[in-house]
Amino acid sequence: FIKKRSKAFKQRRDFVVKSLNKIKGINCLTPNGAFYVFPSCKGLLNKKTNLKTDTEFVQKLLEKSNVAVVQGSAFGLEGYFRISYATSMKNLKKAMERIKFFCESLS
Protein backbone atom coordinates (compact mmCIF):
# COMPACT_ATOMS: atom_id res chain seq x y z
CA PHE A 1 0.00 0.00 0.00
CA ILE A 2 2.70 2.48 1.00
CA LYS A 3 4.84 1.86 -2.10
CA LYS A 4 1.81 2.29 -4.35
CA ARG A 5 0.77 5.55 -2.66
CA SER A 6 4.33 6.85 -2.62
CA LYS A 7 4.65 6.24 -6.37
CA ALA A 8 1.33 8.02 -7.04
CA PHE A 9 2.37 11.05 -5.01
CA LYS A 10 5.76 11.19 -6.73
CA GLN A 11 4.04 11.15 -10.15
CA ARG A 12 1.67 13.92 -9.08
CA ARG A 13 4.51 15.99 -7.63
CA ASP A 14 6.61 15.63 -10.75
CA PHE A 15 3.65 16.53 -12.98
CA VAL A 16 2.82 19.66 -10.95
CA VAL A 17 6.44 20.86 -10.77
CA LYS A 18 6.99 20.28 -14.50
CA SER A 19 3.70 21.98 -15.42
CA LEU A 20 4.36 25.01 -13.24
CA ASN A 21 7.89 25.45 -14.54
CA LYS A 22 6.53 25.68 -18.10
CA ILE A 23 4.57 28.80 -17.14
CA LYS A 24 6.35 32.09 -17.77
CA GLY A 25 6.80 33.96 -14.50
CA ILE A 26 6.50 30.86 -12.28
CA ASN A 27 9.48 29.00 -10.83
CA CYS A 28 9.02 25.82 -8.80
CA LEU A 29 11.60 23.67 -7.04
CA THR A 30 10.97 19.95 -6.46
CA PRO A 31 10.34 19.16 -2.79
CA ASN A 32 11.89 16.02 -1.32
CA GLY A 33 9.00 15.07 0.91
CA ALA A 34 5.62 16.77 1.13
CA PHE A 35 2.22 16.83 -0.52
CA TYR A 36 2.51 20.41 -1.70
CA VAL A 37 4.88 22.72 -3.57
CA PHE A 38 5.80 26.37 -3.05
CA PRO A 39 6.27 27.92 -6.49
CA SER A 40 7.47 31.49 -6.85
CA CYS A 41 5.14 33.92 -8.59
CA LYS A 42 7.59 36.82 -8.24
CA GLY A 43 7.99 36.92 -12.02
CA LEU A 44 4.33 37.93 -12.28
CA LEU A 45 4.30 40.62 -9.61
CA ASN A 46 4.93 43.84 -11.49
CA LYS A 47 3.36 46.92 -13.06
CA LYS A 48 2.56 45.06 -16.26
CA THR A 49 0.36 42.48 -14.50
CA ASN A 50 -0.93 45.00 -11.96
CA LEU A 51 -0.29 42.47 -9.18
CA LYS A 52 1.92 43.58 -6.32
CA THR A 53 1.77 40.72 -3.81
CA ASP A 54 1.33 36.97 -3.62
CA THR A 55 -1.98 37.65 -1.85
CA GLU A 56 -3.24 39.59 -4.86
CA PHE A 57 -2.03 36.78 -7.14
CA VAL A 58 -3.92 34.03 -5.27
CA GLN A 59 -7.06 36.15 -4.93
CA LYS A 60 -7.17 36.86 -8.68
CA LEU A 61 -6.37 33.23 -9.48
CA LEU A 62 -9.39 32.15 -7.42
CA GLU A 63 -11.68 34.85 -8.81
CA LYS A 64 -10.71 34.42 -12.47
CA SER A 65 -9.84 30.72 -12.71
CA ASN A 66 -11.52 29.00 -9.75
CA VAL A 67 -8.23 27.60 -8.45
CA ALA A 68 -7.67 27.82 -4.70
CA VAL A 69 -4.08 28.06 -3.48
CA VAL A 70 -2.60 29.71 -0.40
CA GLN A 71 -0.37 32.77 -0.52
CA GLY A 72 3.17 32.08 0.59
CA SER A 73 3.18 35.13 2.85
CA ALA A 74 0.87 33.16 5.17
CA PHE A 75 3.91 30.91 5.75
CA GLY A 76 6.51 33.69 5.74
CA LEU A 77 7.35 33.22 2.02
CA GLU A 78 6.32 36.42 0.27
CA GLY A 79 6.18 36.12 -3.50
CA TYR A 80 5.28 32.43 -3.41
CA PHE A 81 2.12 30.35 -3.23
CA ARG A 82 1.39 26.88 -1.92
CA ILE A 83 -0.48 24.30 -3.93
CA SER A 84 -1.28 20.79 -2.76
CA TYR A 85 -1.01 17.77 -5.02
CA ALA A 86 -2.94 15.53 -2.62
CA THR A 87 -5.79 15.12 -5.10
CA SER A 88 -6.50 13.21 -8.27
CA MET A 89 -4.41 13.59 -11.40
CA LYS A 90 -7.61 14.66 -13.16
CA ASN A 91 -8.00 17.60 -10.76
CA LEU A 92 -4.32 18.48 -11.03
CA LYS A 93 -4.45 18.55 -14.83
CA LYS A 94 -7.45 20.86 -14.71
CA ALA A 95 -5.78 23.13 -12.15
CA MET A 96 -2.52 23.33 -14.11
CA GLU A 97 -4.42 24.26 -17.28
CA ARG A 98 -6.32 26.98 -15.41
CA ILE A 99 -3.19 28.36 -13.74
CA LYS A 100 -1.39 28.45 -17.09
CA PHE A 101 -4.31 30.21 -18.79
CA PHE A 102 -4.57 32.73 -15.93
CA CYS A 103 -0.85 33.54 -15.97
CA GLU A 104 -0.80 33.90 -19.75
CA SER A 105 -3.75 36.28 -19.55
CA LEU A 106 -1.74 38.61 -17.32
CA SER A 107 0.72 39.55 -20.05
Coordinates of C-alpha atoms in Angstrom, one line a residue, residues 63-98:
E63 CA -11.7 34.9 -8.8
K64 CA -10.7 34.4 -12.5
S65 CA -9.8 30.7 -12.7
N66 CA -11.5 29.0 -9.7
V67 CA -8.2 27.6 -8.5
A68 CA -7.7 27.8 -4.7
V69 CA -4.1 28.1 -3.5
V70 CA -2.6 29.7 -0.4
Q71 CA -0.4 32.8 -0.5
G72 CA 3.2 32.1 0.6
S73 CA 3.2 35.1 2.9
A74 CA 0.9 33.2 5.2
F75 CA 3.9 30.9 5.8
G76 CA 6.5 33.7 5.7
L77 CA 7.4 33.2 2.0
E78 CA 6.3 36.4 0.3
G79 CA 6.2 36.1 -3.5
Y80 CA 5.3 32.4 -3.4
F81 CA 2.1 30.4 -3.2
R82 CA 1.4 26.9 -1.9
I83 CA -0.5 24.3 -3.9
S84 CA -1.3 20.8 -2.8
Y85 CA -1.0 17.8 -5.0
A86 CA -2.9 15.5 -2.6
T87 CA -5.8 15.1 -5.1
S88 CA -6.5 13.2 -8.3
M89 CA -4.4 13.6 -11.4
K90 CA -7.6 14.7 -13.2
N91 CA -8.0 17.6 -10.8
L92 CA -4.3 18.5 -11.0
K93 CA -4.5 18.6 -14.8
K94 CA -7.5 20.9 -14.7
A95 CA -5.8 23.1 -12.1
M96 CA -2.5 23.3 -14.1
E97 CA -4.4 24.3 -17.3
R98 CA -6.3 27.0 -15.4

